[in-house]
Coordinates of C-alpha atoms in Angstrom, one line a residue:
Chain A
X3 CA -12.7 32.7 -3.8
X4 CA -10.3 31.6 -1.4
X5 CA -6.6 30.9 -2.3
X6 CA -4.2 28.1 -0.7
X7 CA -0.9 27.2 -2.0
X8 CA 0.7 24.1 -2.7
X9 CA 4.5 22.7 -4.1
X10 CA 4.9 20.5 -6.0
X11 CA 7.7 18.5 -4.0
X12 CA 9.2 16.7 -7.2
X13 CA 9.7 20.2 -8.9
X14 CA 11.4 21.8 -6.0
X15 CA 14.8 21.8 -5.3
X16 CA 14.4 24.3 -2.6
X17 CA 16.1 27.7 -4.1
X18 CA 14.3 29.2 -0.9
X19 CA 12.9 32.5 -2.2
X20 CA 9.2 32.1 -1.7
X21 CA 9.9 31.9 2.0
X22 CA 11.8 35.2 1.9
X23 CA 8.7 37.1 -0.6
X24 CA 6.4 34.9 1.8
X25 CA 7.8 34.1 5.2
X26 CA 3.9 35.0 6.3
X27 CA 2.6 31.5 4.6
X28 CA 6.3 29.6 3.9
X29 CA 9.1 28.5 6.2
X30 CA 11.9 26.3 5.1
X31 CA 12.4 23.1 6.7
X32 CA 16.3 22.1 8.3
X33 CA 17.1 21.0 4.5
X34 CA 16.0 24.4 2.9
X35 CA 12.3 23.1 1.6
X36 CA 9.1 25.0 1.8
X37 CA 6.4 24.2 4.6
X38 CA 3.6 25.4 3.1
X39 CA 0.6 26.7 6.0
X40 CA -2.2 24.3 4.8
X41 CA -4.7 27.2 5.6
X42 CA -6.2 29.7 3.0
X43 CA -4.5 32.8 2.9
X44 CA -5.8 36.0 3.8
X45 CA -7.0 38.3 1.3
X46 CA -4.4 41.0 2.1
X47 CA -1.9 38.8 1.9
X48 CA -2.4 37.3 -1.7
X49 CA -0.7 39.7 -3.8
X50 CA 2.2 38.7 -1.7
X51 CA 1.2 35.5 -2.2
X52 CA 1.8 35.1 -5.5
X53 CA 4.8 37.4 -5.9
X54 CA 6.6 34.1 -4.3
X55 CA 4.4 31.6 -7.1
X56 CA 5.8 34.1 -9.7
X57 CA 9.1 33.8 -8.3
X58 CA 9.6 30.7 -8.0
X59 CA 12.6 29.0 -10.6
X60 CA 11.1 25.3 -11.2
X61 CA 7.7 26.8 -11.3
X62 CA 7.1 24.4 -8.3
X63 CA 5.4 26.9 -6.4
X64 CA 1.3 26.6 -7.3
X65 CA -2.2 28.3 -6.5
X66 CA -5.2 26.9 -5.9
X67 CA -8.1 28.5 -5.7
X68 CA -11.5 27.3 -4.2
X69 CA -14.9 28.8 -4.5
X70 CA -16.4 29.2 -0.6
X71 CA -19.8 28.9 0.3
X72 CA -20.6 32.5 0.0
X73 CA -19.1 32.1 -3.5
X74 CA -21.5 29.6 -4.6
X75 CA -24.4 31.1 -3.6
X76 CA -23.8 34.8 -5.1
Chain B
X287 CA -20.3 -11.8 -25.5
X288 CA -23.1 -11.4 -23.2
X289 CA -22.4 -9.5 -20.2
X290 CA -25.2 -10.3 -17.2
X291 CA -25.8 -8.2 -14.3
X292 CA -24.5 -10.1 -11.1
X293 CA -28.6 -10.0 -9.7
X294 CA -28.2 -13.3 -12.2
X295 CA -25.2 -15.2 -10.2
X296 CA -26.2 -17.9 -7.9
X297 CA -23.6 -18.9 -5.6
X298 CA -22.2 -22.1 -6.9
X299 CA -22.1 -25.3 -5.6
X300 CA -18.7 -25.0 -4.3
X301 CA -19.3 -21.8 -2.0
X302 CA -21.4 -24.4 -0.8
X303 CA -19.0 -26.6 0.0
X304 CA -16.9 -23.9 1.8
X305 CA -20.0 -21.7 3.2
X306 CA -17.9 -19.9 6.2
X307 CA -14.6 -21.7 6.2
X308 CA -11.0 -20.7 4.9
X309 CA -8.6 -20.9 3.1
X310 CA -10.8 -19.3 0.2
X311 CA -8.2 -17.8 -1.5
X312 CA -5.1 -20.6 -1.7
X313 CA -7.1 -24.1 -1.4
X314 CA -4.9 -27.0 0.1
X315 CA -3.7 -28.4 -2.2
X316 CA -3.8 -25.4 -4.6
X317 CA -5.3 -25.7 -7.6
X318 CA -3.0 -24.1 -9.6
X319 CA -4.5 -25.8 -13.2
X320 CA -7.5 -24.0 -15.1
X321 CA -9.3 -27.7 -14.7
X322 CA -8.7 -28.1 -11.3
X323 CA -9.4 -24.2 -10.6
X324 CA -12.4 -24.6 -12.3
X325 CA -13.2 -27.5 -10.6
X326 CA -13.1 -26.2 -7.0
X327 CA -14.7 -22.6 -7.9
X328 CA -17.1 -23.4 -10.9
X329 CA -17.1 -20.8 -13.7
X330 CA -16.7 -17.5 -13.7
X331 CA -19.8 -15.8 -14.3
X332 CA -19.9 -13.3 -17.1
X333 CA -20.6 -10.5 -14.8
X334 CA -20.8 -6.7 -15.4
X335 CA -20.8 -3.5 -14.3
X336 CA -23.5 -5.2 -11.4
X337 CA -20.1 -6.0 -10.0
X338 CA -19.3 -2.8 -8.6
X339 CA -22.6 -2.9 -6.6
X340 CA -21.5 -6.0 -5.4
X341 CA -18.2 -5.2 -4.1
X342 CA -19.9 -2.2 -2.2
X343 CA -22.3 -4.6 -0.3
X344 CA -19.1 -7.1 0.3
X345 CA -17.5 -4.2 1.6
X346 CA -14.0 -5.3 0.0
X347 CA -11.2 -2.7 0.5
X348 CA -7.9 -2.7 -0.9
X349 CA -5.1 -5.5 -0.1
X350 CA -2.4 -3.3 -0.7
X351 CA -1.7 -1.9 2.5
X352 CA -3.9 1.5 2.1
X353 CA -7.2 0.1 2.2
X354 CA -9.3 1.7 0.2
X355 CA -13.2 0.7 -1.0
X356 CA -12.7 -0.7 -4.2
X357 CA -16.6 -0.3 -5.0
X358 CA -15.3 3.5 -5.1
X359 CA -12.0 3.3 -7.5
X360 CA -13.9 1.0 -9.8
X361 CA -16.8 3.4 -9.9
X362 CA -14.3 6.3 -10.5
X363 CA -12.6 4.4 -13.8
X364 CA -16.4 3.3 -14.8
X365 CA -17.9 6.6 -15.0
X366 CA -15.6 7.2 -18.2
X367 CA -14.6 5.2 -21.7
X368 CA -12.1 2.9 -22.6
X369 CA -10.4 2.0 -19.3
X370 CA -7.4 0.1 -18.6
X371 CA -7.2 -2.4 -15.4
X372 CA -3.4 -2.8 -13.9
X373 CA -3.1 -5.8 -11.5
X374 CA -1.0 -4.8 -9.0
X375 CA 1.3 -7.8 -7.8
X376 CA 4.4 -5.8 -7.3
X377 CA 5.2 -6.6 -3.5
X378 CA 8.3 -4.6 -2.9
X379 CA 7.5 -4.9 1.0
X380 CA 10.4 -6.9 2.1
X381 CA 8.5 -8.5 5.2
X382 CA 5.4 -9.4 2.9
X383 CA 5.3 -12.6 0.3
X384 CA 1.3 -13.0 0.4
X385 CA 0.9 -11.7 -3.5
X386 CA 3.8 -13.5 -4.5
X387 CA 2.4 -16.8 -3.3
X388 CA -0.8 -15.9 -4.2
X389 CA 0.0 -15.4 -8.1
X390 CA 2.1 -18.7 -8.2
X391 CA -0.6 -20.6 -6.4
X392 CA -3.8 -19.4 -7.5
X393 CA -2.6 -17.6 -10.9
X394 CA -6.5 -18.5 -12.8
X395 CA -7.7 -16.3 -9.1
X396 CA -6.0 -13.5 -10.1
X397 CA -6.8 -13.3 -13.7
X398 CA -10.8 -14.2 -13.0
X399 CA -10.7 -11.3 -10.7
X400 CA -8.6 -8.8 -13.2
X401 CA -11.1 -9.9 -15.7
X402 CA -14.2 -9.3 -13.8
X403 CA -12.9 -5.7 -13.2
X404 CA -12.6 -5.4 -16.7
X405 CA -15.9 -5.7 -17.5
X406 CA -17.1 -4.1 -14.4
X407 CA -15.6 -0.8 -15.0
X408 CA -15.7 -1.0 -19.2
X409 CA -12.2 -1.9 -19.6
X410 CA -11.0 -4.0 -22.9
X411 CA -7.2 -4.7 -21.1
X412 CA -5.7 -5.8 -17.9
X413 CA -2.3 -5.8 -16.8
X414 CA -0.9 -8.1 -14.5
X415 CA 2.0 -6.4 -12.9
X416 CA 4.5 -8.6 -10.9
X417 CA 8.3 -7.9 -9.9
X418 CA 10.9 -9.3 -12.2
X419 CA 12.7 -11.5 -9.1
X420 CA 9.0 -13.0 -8.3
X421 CA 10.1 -15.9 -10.2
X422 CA 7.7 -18.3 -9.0
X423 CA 4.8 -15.6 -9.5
X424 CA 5.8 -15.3 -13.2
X425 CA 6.2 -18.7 -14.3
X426 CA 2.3 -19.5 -12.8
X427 CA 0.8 -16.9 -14.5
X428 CA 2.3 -17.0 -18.1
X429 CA 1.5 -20.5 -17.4
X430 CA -2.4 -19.9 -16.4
X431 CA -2.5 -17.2 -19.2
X432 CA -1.4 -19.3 -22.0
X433 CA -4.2 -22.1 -20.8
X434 CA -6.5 -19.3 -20.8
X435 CA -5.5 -18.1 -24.1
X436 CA -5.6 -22.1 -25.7
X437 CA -9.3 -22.2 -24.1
X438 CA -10.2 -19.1 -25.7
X439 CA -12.0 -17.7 -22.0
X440 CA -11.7 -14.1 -22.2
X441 CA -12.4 -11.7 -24.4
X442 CA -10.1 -9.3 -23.3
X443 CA -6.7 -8.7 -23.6
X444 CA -4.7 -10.2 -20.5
X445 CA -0.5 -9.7 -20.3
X446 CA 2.2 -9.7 -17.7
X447 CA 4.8 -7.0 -17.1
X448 CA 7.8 -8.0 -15.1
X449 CA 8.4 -4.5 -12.7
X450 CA 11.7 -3.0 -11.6
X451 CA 12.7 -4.5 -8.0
X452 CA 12.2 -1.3 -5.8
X453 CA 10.1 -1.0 -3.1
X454 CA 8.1 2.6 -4.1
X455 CA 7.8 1.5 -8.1
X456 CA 4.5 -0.5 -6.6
X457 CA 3.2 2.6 -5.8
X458 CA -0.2 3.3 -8.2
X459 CA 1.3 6.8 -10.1
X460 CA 4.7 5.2 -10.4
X461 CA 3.6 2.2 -12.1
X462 CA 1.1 3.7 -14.3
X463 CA 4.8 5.9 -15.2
X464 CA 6.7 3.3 -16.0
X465 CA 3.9 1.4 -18.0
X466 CA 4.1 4.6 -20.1
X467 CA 7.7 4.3 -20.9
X468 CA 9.2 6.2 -17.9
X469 CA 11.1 5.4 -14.8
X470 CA 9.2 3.8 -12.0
X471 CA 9.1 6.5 -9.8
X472 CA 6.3 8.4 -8.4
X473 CA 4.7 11.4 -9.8
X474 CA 3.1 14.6 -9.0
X475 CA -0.1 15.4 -11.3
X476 CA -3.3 16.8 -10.7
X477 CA -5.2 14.0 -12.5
X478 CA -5.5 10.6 -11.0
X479 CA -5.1 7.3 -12.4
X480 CA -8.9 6.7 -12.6
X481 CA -9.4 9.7 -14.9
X482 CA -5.7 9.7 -17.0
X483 CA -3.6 6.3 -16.4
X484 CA -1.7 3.7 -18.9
X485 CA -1.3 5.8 -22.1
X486 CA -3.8 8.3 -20.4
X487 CA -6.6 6.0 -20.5
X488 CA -8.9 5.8 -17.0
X489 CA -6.7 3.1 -15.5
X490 CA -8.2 0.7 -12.5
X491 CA -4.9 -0.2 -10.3
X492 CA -5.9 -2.8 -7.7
X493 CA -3.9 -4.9 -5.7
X494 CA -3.4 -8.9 -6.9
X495 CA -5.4 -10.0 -3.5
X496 CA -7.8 -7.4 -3.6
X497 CA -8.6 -8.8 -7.7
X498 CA -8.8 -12.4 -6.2
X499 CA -11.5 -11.6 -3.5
X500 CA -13.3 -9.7 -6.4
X501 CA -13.5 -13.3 -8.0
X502 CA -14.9 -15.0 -5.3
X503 CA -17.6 -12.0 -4.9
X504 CA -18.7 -12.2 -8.5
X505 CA -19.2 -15.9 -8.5
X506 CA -20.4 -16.2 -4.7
X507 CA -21.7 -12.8 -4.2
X508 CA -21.0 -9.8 -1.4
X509 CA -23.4 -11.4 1.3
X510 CA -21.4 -14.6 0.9
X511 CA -18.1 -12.8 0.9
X512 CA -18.8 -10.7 4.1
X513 CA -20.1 -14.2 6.0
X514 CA -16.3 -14.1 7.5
X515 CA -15.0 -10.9 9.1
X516 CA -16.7 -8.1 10.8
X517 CA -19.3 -6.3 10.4
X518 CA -17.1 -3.0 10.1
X519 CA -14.2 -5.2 8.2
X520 CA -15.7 -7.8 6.6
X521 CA -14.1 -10.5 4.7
X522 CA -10.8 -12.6 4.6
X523 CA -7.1 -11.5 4.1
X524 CA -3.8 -13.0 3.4
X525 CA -1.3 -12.3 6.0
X526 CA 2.7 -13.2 5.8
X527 CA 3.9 -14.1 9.0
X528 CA 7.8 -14.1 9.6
X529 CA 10.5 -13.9 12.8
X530 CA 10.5 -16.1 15.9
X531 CA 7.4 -18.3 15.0
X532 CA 7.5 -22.2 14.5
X533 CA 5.9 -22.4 10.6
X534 CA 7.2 -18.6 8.8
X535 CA 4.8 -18.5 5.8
X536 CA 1.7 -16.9 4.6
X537 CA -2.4 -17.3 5.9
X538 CA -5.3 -16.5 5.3
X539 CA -7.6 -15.4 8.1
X540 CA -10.7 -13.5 9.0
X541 CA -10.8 -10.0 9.9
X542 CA -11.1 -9.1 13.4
X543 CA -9.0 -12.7 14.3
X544 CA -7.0 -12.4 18.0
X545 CA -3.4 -12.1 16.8
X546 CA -2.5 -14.8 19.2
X547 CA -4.9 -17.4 17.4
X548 CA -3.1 -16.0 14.3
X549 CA 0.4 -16.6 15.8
X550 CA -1.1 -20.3 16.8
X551 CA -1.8 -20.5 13.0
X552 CA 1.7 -20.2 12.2
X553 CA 2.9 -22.5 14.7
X554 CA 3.5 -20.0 17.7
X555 CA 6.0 -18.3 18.7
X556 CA 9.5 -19.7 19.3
X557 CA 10.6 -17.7 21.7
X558 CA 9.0 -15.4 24.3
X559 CA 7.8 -12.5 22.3
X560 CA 9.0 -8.8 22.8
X561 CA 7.3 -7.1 19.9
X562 CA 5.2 -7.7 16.7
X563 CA 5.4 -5.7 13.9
X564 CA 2.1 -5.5 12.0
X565 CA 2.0 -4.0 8.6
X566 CA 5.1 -4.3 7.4
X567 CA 7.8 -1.9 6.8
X568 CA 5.6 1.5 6.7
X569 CA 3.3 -0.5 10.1
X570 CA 4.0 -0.7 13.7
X571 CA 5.4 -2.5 16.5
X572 CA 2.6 -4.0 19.1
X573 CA 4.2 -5.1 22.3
X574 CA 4.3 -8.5 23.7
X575 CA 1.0 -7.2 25.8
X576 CA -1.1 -6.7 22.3
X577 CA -1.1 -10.8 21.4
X578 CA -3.5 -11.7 23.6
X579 CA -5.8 -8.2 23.0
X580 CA -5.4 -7.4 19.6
X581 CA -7.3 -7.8 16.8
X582 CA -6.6 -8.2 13.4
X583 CA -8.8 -5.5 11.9
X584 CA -8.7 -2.0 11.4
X585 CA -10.5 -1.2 14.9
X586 CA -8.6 -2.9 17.1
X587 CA -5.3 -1.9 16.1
X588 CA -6.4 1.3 15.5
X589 CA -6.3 1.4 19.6
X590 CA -2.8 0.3 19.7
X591 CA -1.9 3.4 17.0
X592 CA -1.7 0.5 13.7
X593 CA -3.4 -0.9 11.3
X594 CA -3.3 -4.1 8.7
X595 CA -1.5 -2.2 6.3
X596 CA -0.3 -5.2 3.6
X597 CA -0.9 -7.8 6.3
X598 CA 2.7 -8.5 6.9
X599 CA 3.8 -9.9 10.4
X600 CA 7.2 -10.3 11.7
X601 CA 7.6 -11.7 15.5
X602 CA 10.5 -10.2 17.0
X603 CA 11.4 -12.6 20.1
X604 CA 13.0 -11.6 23.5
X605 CA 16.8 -11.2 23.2
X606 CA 17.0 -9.7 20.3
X607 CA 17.3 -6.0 19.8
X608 CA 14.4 -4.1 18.1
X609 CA 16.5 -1.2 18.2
X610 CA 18.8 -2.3 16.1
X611 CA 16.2 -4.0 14.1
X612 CA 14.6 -0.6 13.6
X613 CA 17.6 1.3 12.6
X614 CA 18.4 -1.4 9.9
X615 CA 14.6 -1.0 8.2
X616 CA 15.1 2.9 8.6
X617 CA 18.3 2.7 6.9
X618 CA 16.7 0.6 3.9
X619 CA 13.6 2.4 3.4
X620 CA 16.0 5.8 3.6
X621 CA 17.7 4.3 0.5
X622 CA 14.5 3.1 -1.2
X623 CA 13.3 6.6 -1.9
X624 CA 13.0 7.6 -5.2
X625 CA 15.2 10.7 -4.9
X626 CA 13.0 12.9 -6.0
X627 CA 11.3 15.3 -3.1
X628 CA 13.5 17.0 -0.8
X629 CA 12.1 16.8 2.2
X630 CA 12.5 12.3 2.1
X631 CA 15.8 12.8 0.0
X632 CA 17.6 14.6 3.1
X633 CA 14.8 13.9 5.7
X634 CA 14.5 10.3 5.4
X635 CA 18.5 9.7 5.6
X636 CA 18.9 12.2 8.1
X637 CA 16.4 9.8 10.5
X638 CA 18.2 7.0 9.7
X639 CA 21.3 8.4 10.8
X640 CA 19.5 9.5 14.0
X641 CA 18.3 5.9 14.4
X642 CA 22.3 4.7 14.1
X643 CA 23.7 7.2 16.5
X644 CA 20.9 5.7 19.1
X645 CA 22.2 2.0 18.2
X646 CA 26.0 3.3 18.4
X647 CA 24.9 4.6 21.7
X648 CA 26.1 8.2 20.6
X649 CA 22.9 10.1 21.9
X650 CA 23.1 12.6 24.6
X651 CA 19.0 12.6 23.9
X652 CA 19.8 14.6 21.0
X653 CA 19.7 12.3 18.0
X654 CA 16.2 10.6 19.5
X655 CA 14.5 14.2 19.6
X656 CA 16.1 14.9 16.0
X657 CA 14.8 11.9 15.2
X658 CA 10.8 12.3 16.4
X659 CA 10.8 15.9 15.4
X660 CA 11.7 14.8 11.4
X661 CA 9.3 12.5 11.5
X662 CA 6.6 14.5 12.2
X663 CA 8.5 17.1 9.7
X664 CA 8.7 14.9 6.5
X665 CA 5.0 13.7 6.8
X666 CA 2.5 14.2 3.9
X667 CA 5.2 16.1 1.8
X668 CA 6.2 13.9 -0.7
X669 CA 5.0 13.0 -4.1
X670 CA 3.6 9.7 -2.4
X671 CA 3.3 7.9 0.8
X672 CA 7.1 7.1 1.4
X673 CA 8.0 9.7 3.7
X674 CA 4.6 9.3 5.9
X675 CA 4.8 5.5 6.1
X676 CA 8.6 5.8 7.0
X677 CA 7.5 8.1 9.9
X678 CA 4.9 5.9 10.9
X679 CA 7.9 2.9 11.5
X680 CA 10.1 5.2 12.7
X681 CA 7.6 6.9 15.6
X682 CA 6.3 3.3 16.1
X683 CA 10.4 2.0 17.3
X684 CA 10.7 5.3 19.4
X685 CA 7.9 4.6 21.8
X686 CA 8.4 0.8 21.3
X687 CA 11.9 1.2 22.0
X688 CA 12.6 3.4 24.0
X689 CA 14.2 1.6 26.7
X690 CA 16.5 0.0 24.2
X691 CA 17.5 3.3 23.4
X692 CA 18.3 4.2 26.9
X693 CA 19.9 0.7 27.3
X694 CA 22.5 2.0 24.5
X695 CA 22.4 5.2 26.0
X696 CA 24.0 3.9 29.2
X697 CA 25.9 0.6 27.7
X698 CA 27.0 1.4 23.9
X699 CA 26.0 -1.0 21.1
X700 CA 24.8 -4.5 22.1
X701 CA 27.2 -7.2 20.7
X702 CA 24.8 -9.2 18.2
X703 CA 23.8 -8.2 15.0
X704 CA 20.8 -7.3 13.8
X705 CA 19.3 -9.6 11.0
X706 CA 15.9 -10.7 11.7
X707 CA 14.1 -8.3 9.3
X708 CA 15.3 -8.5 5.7
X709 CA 16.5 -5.5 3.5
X710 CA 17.1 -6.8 0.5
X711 CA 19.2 -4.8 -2.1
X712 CA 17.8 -2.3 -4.4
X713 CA 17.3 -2.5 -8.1
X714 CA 17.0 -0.2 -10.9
X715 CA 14.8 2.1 -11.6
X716 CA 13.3 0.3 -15.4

């Protein structure tokens, strides 16, 4: 499985901490909103990861997970 | 009701009568009267879901500025029970009149081709969708409908809703919103309107124009359809022409026609020409050099960084400032978001105030790299397309523009006012 994470932009109102418990994946843009890094995220960074979904206020914050190639043929 | 296949349609008489010309669409004189309209097109042909084959081998993408195959959203809504079909003649584009005129011009057009949809894709109900200041629009259709309804034609349930007046309520999730009670703004949700739409039925939104070519394709057929166009962009489309031409006003042409045979259409240009826009408010400006290159299909503007979008044109002569212009659309669209997603609430303003400072002159460089660096920050991170096709206008002005900019740079403000392209003022939200 790989994991990506998206917002939900209508939800946010840019509180900001997924950037702090995430800055490895998230910065903020000039007006405090989260720039998510389209790519997946590493495996040793996924706990991390979703710390900053967990922490989010709105819930705005979301995983999604894929299966990968590899996955589909186990 | 029998519903055939479309293998049984064979192209009416009247296709032909009008084998490869135009206007197919908007006849002259229109024939705005369910005799006369059926007079010029024959009868619709009770087609079914062989429509959606059909469409696929005209090639017919979406008149609403985005451009998608309908053969695939009709496919999408098909695939599952008891859909919906919304017309969508909302034209909140300020620059663009071409669904307007087409609903109070051809309104029986429309309907056939909402219809056909209908029972392409399974659908008992369609939903004709039109903007509550399109007066003209709405007059022709409850007109056509009630003549419709006296004849007893279709056998499914046909009704006009009169949408709030702001440009991003056309938008496919907002409308499907506020059909469902809510506020015609955009939303974020996982589902799409094909699988959970209008009272979370699969829902079928097309654009008005895109619904009228449908019609012609299900009583002419795809071959017939595509005998205009290009091979790669096949077909006709209505395009609104406005600014510093001799006749303003709305045409039809083929796809891939030179934009200077197109200018010819609508009289010519007035004035010597400094810049086109094409595609209205979320397009781009071509420069004076495009009009005798360009073409009017996806391709060839493609090469000069645009594209069709909702087919609106607006001539911007020598003289007059397309800085200033620009700033004045910025400003608008800044104020037509639907305040929702931060990065257009504070980014699109924030550009247009960028965009001012250049006009006031006040610029040190600063505000025009401000300005091209939010662009390229606010894109793809909204709910919908707002903030992308805002920073496709705005990017477009920069390079266009950019010795105007310096111009104001050097000199301040220039003394006339800008006024050519029309921001009109916003309305609620219901």
């Amino acid at each position: 499985m790989s994991m990506r994470l998206t917002v939900n932009p209508i939800t946010c109102v840019g509180h900001g901490l997924c950037a702090e418990l995430f800055p490895e994946g998230i910065t903020l843009d000039d007006w405090g909103y989260p720039i998510i890094d389209p790519g997946t995220i590493p495996p040793h960074l996924e706990a991390q990861a979703r710390r900053a979904v967990s922490a989010c206020p709105t819930l705005a914050l979301l995983v999604t997970t894929e299966r990968s190639a590899a996955d589909v043929r186990k | 009701m029998t519903v055939l296949d479309t293998t049984d349609i064979r192209p009416s008489e009247t296709a032909v009568r009008f084998p490869g010309t135009l206007p197919r669409l908007i006849p002259n004189p229109p024939v705005t009267a369910i005799g006369a309209h059926l007079d010029w097109y024959g009868p619709a042909p009770h087609t079914g879901a062989g429509l959606i084959a059909e469409a696929e081998r005209a090639g017919l993408r979406g008149r609403g500025g985005a451009g998608f195959p309908t053969a695939v959203k009709m496919a999408a809504v098909a695939r599952r029970r008891g859909g919906v079909v919304v017309a969508n003649g909302t034209e909140g584009e300020p620059a663009s009149d071409k669904d307007k005129t087409l609903m109070a011009l051809a309104p029986h057009l429309v309907l056939d081709g909402a219809v056909a949809a209908a029972r392409a894709v399974g659908a008992d109900r369609a939903i004709i969708c039109v903007e509550r200041s399109a007066k003209g629009a709405i007059r022709a259709l409850r007109a056509a409908l009630a003549e419709r309804h006296a004849a007893r034609m279709d056998a499914i349930e046909l009704s006009v809703a009169l949408t709030p007046n702001r440009y991003v309520a056309g938008e496919a999730s907002a409308l499907v919103h506020w059909l469902n009670g809510g506020d015609a703004r955009p939303t974020f949700s996982p589902h799409r309107q094909a699988e959970r739409g209008v009272r979370g039925r699969p829902t079928l939104v097309d654009n008005v124009e895109t619904l009228a070519h449908l019609a012609l394709i299900a009583r002419y057929r795809g071959e017939w359809w595509r005998s205009v166009g290009t091979a790669e962009d096949p077909g006709s489309a209505l395009v609104t022409i406005s600014g510093a031409v001799a006749r303003p006003g709305v045409y039809e042409i083929p796809l891939g026609a030179r934009l200077a045979g197109v200018l010819a259409a609508a009289g010519g240009p007035t004035h010597a020409v400094q810049a086109v826009l094409v595609g209205g408010y979320f397009g781009s400006w071509l420069p004076a050099a495009a009009i005798d290159q360009a073409r009017l299909d996806a391709s060839s503007l493609r090469e000069w960084g645009a594209g069709l979008g909702c087919g609106a044109l607006a001539v911007l002569p020598e003289g007059a400032c397309g800085l200033a212009e620009s700033a004045r659309v910025t400003a608008w669209l800044a104020g037509q978001n639907a305040g929702q997603c931060g990065p257009c609430v504070f980014g699109l303003p924030a550009i247009a105030g960028a965009m001012d400072a250049m006009v006031q002159g006040d610029n040190h460089g600063v505000a025009q790299r401000e300005a091209g660096r939010w662009t390229e920050l606010v894109r793809g991170r909204g709910a919908c397309k707002h903030p992308d096709g805002t920073a496709q206008f705005v990017a477009s002005s920069l390079k266009t523009f950019a010795g105007e900019i310096e111009a104001h740079r050097r000199r301040g403000p220039c003394p006339g006012p800008a006024g050519l392209l029309p921001v009109p003022a916003p309305g609620a939200w219901r």
